């Protein structure tokens, strides 16, 4: 194995070299391939032709990492302290909450590190090669640089290959380049700066041969392939935390410092009053337990899980819980074109025949639709030129359509499927036409000639003994062979080439792919068709312009996202003109403009220029995988929360880098799915908009949960702190605090997770990603309600304790009054309470599904009756049973919460 071969394999731009130069650099024989001895040497040097992922963390370590959160640290420590004090019930409940949270997180994220393994399996296959002068089939893992590979229709390309022979060779490279149509291949040498998607003399690992045959030299294997470079990009990509986890980390750390600081103050003040350190240690623990919102992690997890369930009903499967909220906070959505925004079905939308322009309605391969002239349906029998153009598309065609599971599918080339579909819209079928004009011979499409030709029995009605040649292909290949054309009545007239070119330009500016059609009559003795038969004297029949049209629901979804202040950008492997046309149809815009950039332009930009381009641009066409990754990183550097969609191997690094990666469930590769946070089951952009709506609702409900839970902790901790400072009996015990923080809080807070979406949720701009979890208005709300809760607890306790001398009764009534106040507060922030209040004011408001809130309130009342009236609970929690008058007194104590909540809503200018 020479050093020259090693260096050239790593450094060469193979698409820029002649075949003989490639063979010389790789020290191989184009006719016989490598010898077995040389293969063995190269296998030892280059290793197996496979991708190897970095070692993943063990399941046990990944489970332990679920506890790596400051808020859970507080709970774990609190549980440990309770255990040291012998309060095992308290400790068990606290630890149980952390364990449940960890289990849910572990299950949701257990597959997050398997993207590289999926990527490796996507390129493993068998390969037909030349070795020792013989054709043999070997596993793709045994290939080495310099091997001669033979490719045929249906094969998966086993490594990166420089083509040296190509006959009608077409490859589907969509998983790597994003190009939605099969790419025609040749062997011509290309410029060094040719973009990946335009390297027509290369075949890349993981691509599929859809047509023709070819031969090439393996120039890269394993991690040196383009697919391998993508796997390295995925490993190098930063695993970003979601906005929610970042905010919770910051909130939890702040809460930790505050609790520890005040607990230390309680301990020091108590010692100053002369209490023993053991008594003060217990008081400090009681304060810490009262201040820690033990139920919050469970409520957050439940809220996110409910969001997951709602999104699943709207065709979005969430793989990682925090992604629910992240999508709701997205400020930019980067979407691939194929399938997500479009139908992923080529559709003829414009026809030019007989000097007239026809519009075609309907989308996809379905026969539903019409052909219109001046907005009126036509009778094709009265339009002979149109009829001939449609028949040419039907007969000069190797594809067919079938209906499966209520969906029309194309078997063959998508472009040819569109030609069959448009003819079927006026009742023309290939079966009927071929019965009258059976095919006799064919010249398959070849990229060298840019056309396909078929020979058919029967000519004109006037001379049925003639035979007809039909031809379809590029305008350039056909038009200069046509001296004549059909006019609107089907009569021959001189070709008006300039007018035809104007029509071609007009279709191209709409992003349509244009095919030209022609025919020629030959004698009845013509048995075969040759290239020489169509060099001249063709009759031009017309043009058909087709496109993969935007989904109707996706157009509405894009508009909804833009109205919600979310920027929508298209990142695709397709041509810039096609992509820009789709963007214009879908009304993509940035300040009213559709600015498009190509991958070549992006490659020449520095970091600052790229950041400006991604901010201003709407369409990014012909981009390479690393450029998709750079686009996402540039947007994130601008402070954007980026959602990225994709379906191919080439999308995987960007999907992983994005704040939320969205893969296609139908057309998506396993690599893309494993690298993503969310999967769309219907591959539809409209489902993204629906998921954004659900994500915003989830975040809104999370804020409601925080605004509901924290004031209770605030009131409890203030009660304990002030009681210690005033050297008074504690109005509430630590075990009673635990009941309120866990059982009571969860019973009333979980229903908030089921709150329906509020009106106008998609009319608001995205929240500032840098905004803290606790906004100023939310902090004011928490403080005001906390003070009221403290007054309620302390006041009720002092009153009852002073009048009855019964400590257990005073504590029980203080707790029940607090719960009554909480029920009124719950109504004030729920849509049920807001709707009732508005209707009482004469403001008609539809109240959504409020069964969860009602159920939560009923369960809370039942639990609190058990809490005070059951003797077992009296012994466990040191409570006392209440009579009817005492229950009414507790209810009256909580009643002022209605006025307090109304004042808070006015002060904070919001009901949350």
Short mmCIF file of C-alpha atoms in Angstrom, two decimals, residues 658-863:
data_model
loop_
_atom_site.label_atom_id
_atom_site.label_comp_id
_atom_site.label_asym_id
_atom_site.label_seq_id
_atom_site.Cartn_x
_atom_site.Cartn_y
_atom_site.Cartn_z
CA UNK A 658 -31.51 22.38 16.05
CA UNK A 659 -33.36 23.22 19.24
CA UNK A 660 -35.98 20.81 17.96
CA UNK A 661 -35.40 18.42 15.06
CA UNK A 662 -38.51 17.26 13.20
CA UNK A 663 -38.26 14.15 11.01
CA UNK A 664 -40.73 12.79 8.47
CA UNK A 665 -42.42 9.58 9.61
CA UNK A 666 -43.36 8.40 6.13
CA UNK A 667 -40.58 9.43 3.76
CA UNK A 668 -37.93 9.93 6.44
CA UNK A 669 -34.88 7.72 6.80
CA UNK A 670 -34.20 5.96 10.11
CA UNK A 671 -31.15 8.20 10.51
CA UNK A 672 -33.26 11.35 10.40
CA UNK A 673 -35.83 9.87 12.80
CA UNK A 674 -33.20 8.87 15.35
CA UNK A 675 -31.53 12.29 15.19
CA UNK A 676 -34.83 14.10 15.73
CA UNK A 677 -36.87 15.18 18.74
CA UNK A 678 -40.22 14.84 16.97
CA UNK A 679 -41.61 12.81 14.07
CA UNK A 680 -44.49 13.82 11.79
CA UNK A 681 -46.66 10.84 10.93
CA UNK A 682 -48.23 12.57 7.92
CA UNK A 683 -45.10 14.42 6.63
CA UNK A 684 -47.14 17.63 6.52
CA UNK A 685 -46.06 21.15 7.46
CA UNK A 686 -49.59 21.81 8.71
CA UNK A 687 -48.89 19.34 11.51
CA UNK A 688 -45.91 21.48 12.56
CA UNK A 689 -48.17 24.50 12.88
CA UNK A 690 -50.60 22.42 14.95
CA UNK A 691 -47.73 21.21 17.14
CA UNK A 692 -46.52 24.80 17.64
CA UNK A 693 -50.03 25.70 18.79
CA UNK A 694 -50.02 22.78 21.23
CA UNK A 695 -46.50 23.71 22.40
CA UNK A 696 -47.57 27.26 23.17
CA UNK A 697 -50.59 25.93 25.07
CA UNK A 698 -48.31 23.61 27.06
CA UNK A 699 -46.04 26.49 28.05
CA UNK A 700 -49.03 28.61 29.03
CA UNK A 701 -50.33 25.76 31.18
CA UNK A 702 -46.88 25.30 32.74
CA UNK A 703 -46.88 28.96 33.79
CA UNK A 704 -50.33 28.45 35.31
CA UNK A 705 -49.00 25.46 37.24
CA UNK A 706 -46.03 27.45 38.53
CA UNK A 707 -48.26 30.40 39.41
CA UNK A 708 -50.50 28.01 41.34
CA UNK A 709 -47.89 25.92 43.19
CA UNK A 710 -45.30 28.51 44.24
CA UNK A 711 -47.63 30.83 46.22
CA UNK A 712 -48.51 27.91 48.48
CA UNK A 713 -44.82 27.26 49.15
CA UNK A 714 -44.36 30.98 49.61
CA UNK A 715 -47.18 31.23 52.15
CA UNK A 716 -46.02 28.11 54.01
CA UNK A 717 -42.38 29.18 54.21
CA UNK A 718 -43.33 32.71 55.29
CA UNK A 719 -45.53 31.21 58.02
CA UNK A 720 -42.71 29.06 59.40
CA UNK A 721 -40.09 31.81 59.07
CA UNK A 722 -42.18 34.49 60.83
CA UNK A 723 -43.29 32.03 63.52
CA UNK A 724 -39.66 31.25 64.31
CA UNK A 725 -38.71 34.92 64.29
CA UNK A 726 -41.61 35.68 66.66
CA UNK A 727 -40.89 32.58 68.77
CA UNK A 728 -44.45 31.27 68.17
CA UNK A 729 -45.82 27.78 67.72
CA UNK A 730 -45.60 26.54 64.13
CA UNK A 731 -49.06 26.94 62.51
CA UNK A 732 -48.31 24.07 60.16
CA UNK A 733 -46.15 20.96 60.63
CA UNK A 734 -43.67 19.55 58.13
CA UNK A 735 -45.79 16.44 57.44
CA UNK A 736 -48.83 18.65 56.85
CA UNK A 737 -46.68 20.75 54.50
CA UNK A 738 -45.82 17.59 52.62
CA UNK A 739 -49.54 16.76 52.24
CA UNK A 740 -50.26 20.21 50.84
CA UNK A 741 -47.23 20.22 48.55
CA UNK A 742 -47.73 16.74 47.15
CA UNK A 743 -51.26 15.39 47.36
CA UNK A 744 -53.29 18.59 47.49
CA UNK A 745 -51.11 20.53 45.01
CA UNK A 746 -51.02 17.75 42.46
CA UNK A 747 -54.79 17.13 42.70
CA UNK A 748 -55.46 20.76 41.77
CA UNK A 749 -52.44 21.50 39.56
CA UNK A 750 -52.55 18.52 37.19
CA UNK A 751 -55.97 19.63 35.82
CA UNK A 752 -54.27 22.82 34.63
CA UNK A 753 -52.28 20.64 32.21
CA UNK A 754 -55.58 19.77 30.49
CA UNK A 755 -56.58 23.39 29.97
CA UNK A 756 -57.72 23.93 26.36
CA UNK A 757 -55.91 26.40 24.14
CA UNK A 758 -56.84 30.02 24.65
CA UNK A 759 -58.20 32.16 21.85
CA UNK A 760 -55.50 34.00 19.96
CA UNK A 761 -52.66 31.72 21.08
CA UNK A 762 -51.31 31.84 17.50
CA UNK A 763 -51.81 35.58 17.18
CA UNK A 764 -49.14 36.38 19.74
CA UNK A 765 -45.46 36.79 18.86
CA UNK A 766 -43.01 34.14 20.10
CA UNK A 767 -41.87 34.74 23.64
CA UNK A 768 -38.37 36.09 24.09
CA UNK A 769 -36.02 33.07 24.37
CA UNK A 770 -33.96 35.01 26.92
CA UNK A 771 -36.95 35.78 29.11
CA UNK A 772 -36.64 34.09 32.49
CA UNK A 773 -39.08 31.45 33.60
CA UNK A 774 -40.40 33.83 36.25
CA UNK A 775 -41.27 37.10 34.56
CA UNK A 776 -41.71 40.27 36.61
CA UNK A 777 -45.50 40.04 36.42
CA UNK A 778 -45.41 36.39 37.47
CA UNK A 779 -43.11 37.19 40.41
CA UNK A 780 -45.51 39.95 41.53
CA UNK A 781 -48.40 37.54 41.31
CA UNK A 782 -46.56 34.88 43.34
CA UNK A 783 -45.56 37.40 46.03
CA UNK A 784 -49.07 38.88 46.43
CA UNK A 785 -50.78 35.48 46.61
CA UNK A 786 -48.04 34.19 48.96
CA UNK A 787 -48.65 37.08 51.34
CA UNK A 788 -52.40 36.44 51.29
CA UNK A 789 -51.80 32.72 51.94
CA UNK A 790 -49.54 33.61 54.89
CA UNK A 791 -52.16 35.96 56.31
CA UNK A 792 -54.81 33.28 55.88
CA UNK A 793 -52.76 30.50 57.52
CA UNK A 794 -51.34 32.65 60.33
CA UNK A 795 -54.57 34.53 60.99
CA UNK A 796 -56.81 31.44 61.11
CA UNK A 797 -54.30 29.54 63.27
CA UNK A 798 -53.84 32.38 65.78
CA UNK A 799 -57.58 33.03 66.02
CA UNK A 800 -58.60 29.41 66.61
CA UNK A 801 -55.62 28.67 68.88
CA UNK A 802 -56.39 31.78 70.99
CA UNK A 803 -60.14 31.03 71.24
CA UNK A 804 -60.05 27.25 71.74
CA UNK A 805 -56.54 26.43 72.89
CA UNK A 806 -56.71 23.35 70.64
CA UNK A 807 -53.45 23.31 68.66
CA UNK A 808 -54.46 20.42 66.34
CA UNK A 809 -57.80 22.07 65.54
CA UNK A 810 -56.13 25.43 64.84
CA UNK A 811 -53.66 23.83 62.44
CA UNK A 812 -56.41 21.82 60.70
CA UNK A 813 -58.62 24.88 60.17
CA UNK A 814 -55.65 26.92 58.95
CA UNK A 815 -54.94 24.22 56.33
CA UNK A 816 -58.59 23.90 55.27
CA UNK A 817 -58.93 27.69 54.93
CA UNK A 818 -55.80 27.70 52.79
CA UNK A 819 -57.23 24.95 50.56
CA UNK A 820 -60.52 26.85 50.20
CA UNK A 821 -58.57 29.92 49.11
CA UNK A 822 -56.62 27.76 46.65
CA UNK A 823 -59.83 26.50 45.04
CA UNK A 824 -60.98 30.07 44.43
CA UNK A 825 -57.52 30.95 43.09
CA UNK A 826 -57.58 27.92 40.77
CA UNK A 827 -60.85 29.13 39.29
CA UNK A 828 -59.41 32.63 38.79
CA UNK A 829 -56.58 31.37 36.55
CA UNK A 830 -58.50 28.62 34.74
CA UNK A 831 -60.59 29.15 31.64
CA UNK A 832 -63.62 27.88 33.56
CA UNK A 833 -63.49 30.72 36.10
CA UNK A 834 -62.53 33.36 33.54
CA UNK A 835 -65.34 32.23 31.21
CA UNK A 836 -67.94 32.28 34.00
CA UNK A 837 -66.83 35.77 35.09
CA UNK A 838 -66.93 37.15 31.53
CA UNK A 839 -70.38 35.70 30.90
CA UNK A 840 -71.61 37.27 34.15
CA UNK A 841 -70.28 40.59 32.87
CA UNK A 842 -72.22 40.16 29.63
CA UNK A 843 -69.15 39.24 27.57
CA UNK A 844 -70.08 36.16 25.56
CA UNK A 845 -67.24 33.65 25.72
CA UNK A 846 -67.24 30.01 24.73
CA UNK A 847 -65.91 27.89 27.57
CA UNK A 848 -63.80 24.94 26.43
CA UNK A 849 -63.52 21.49 27.97
CA UNK A 850 -63.31 22.09 31.74
CA UNK A 851 -63.96 18.56 33.00
CA UNK A 852 -60.43 18.27 34.34
CA UNK A 853 -60.73 21.41 36.50
CA UNK A 854 -64.10 20.33 37.92
CA UNK A 855 -62.75 16.84 38.62
CA UNK A 856 -59.68 18.30 40.35
CA UNK A 857 -61.78 20.51 42.62
CA UNK A 858 -64.11 17.63 43.54
CA UNK A 859 -61.14 15.33 44.29
CA UNK A 860 -59.54 18.04 46.41
CA UNK A 861 -62.67 18.50 48.49
CA UNK A 862 -62.97 14.74 49.03
CA UNK A 863 -59.29 14.43 50.00
#
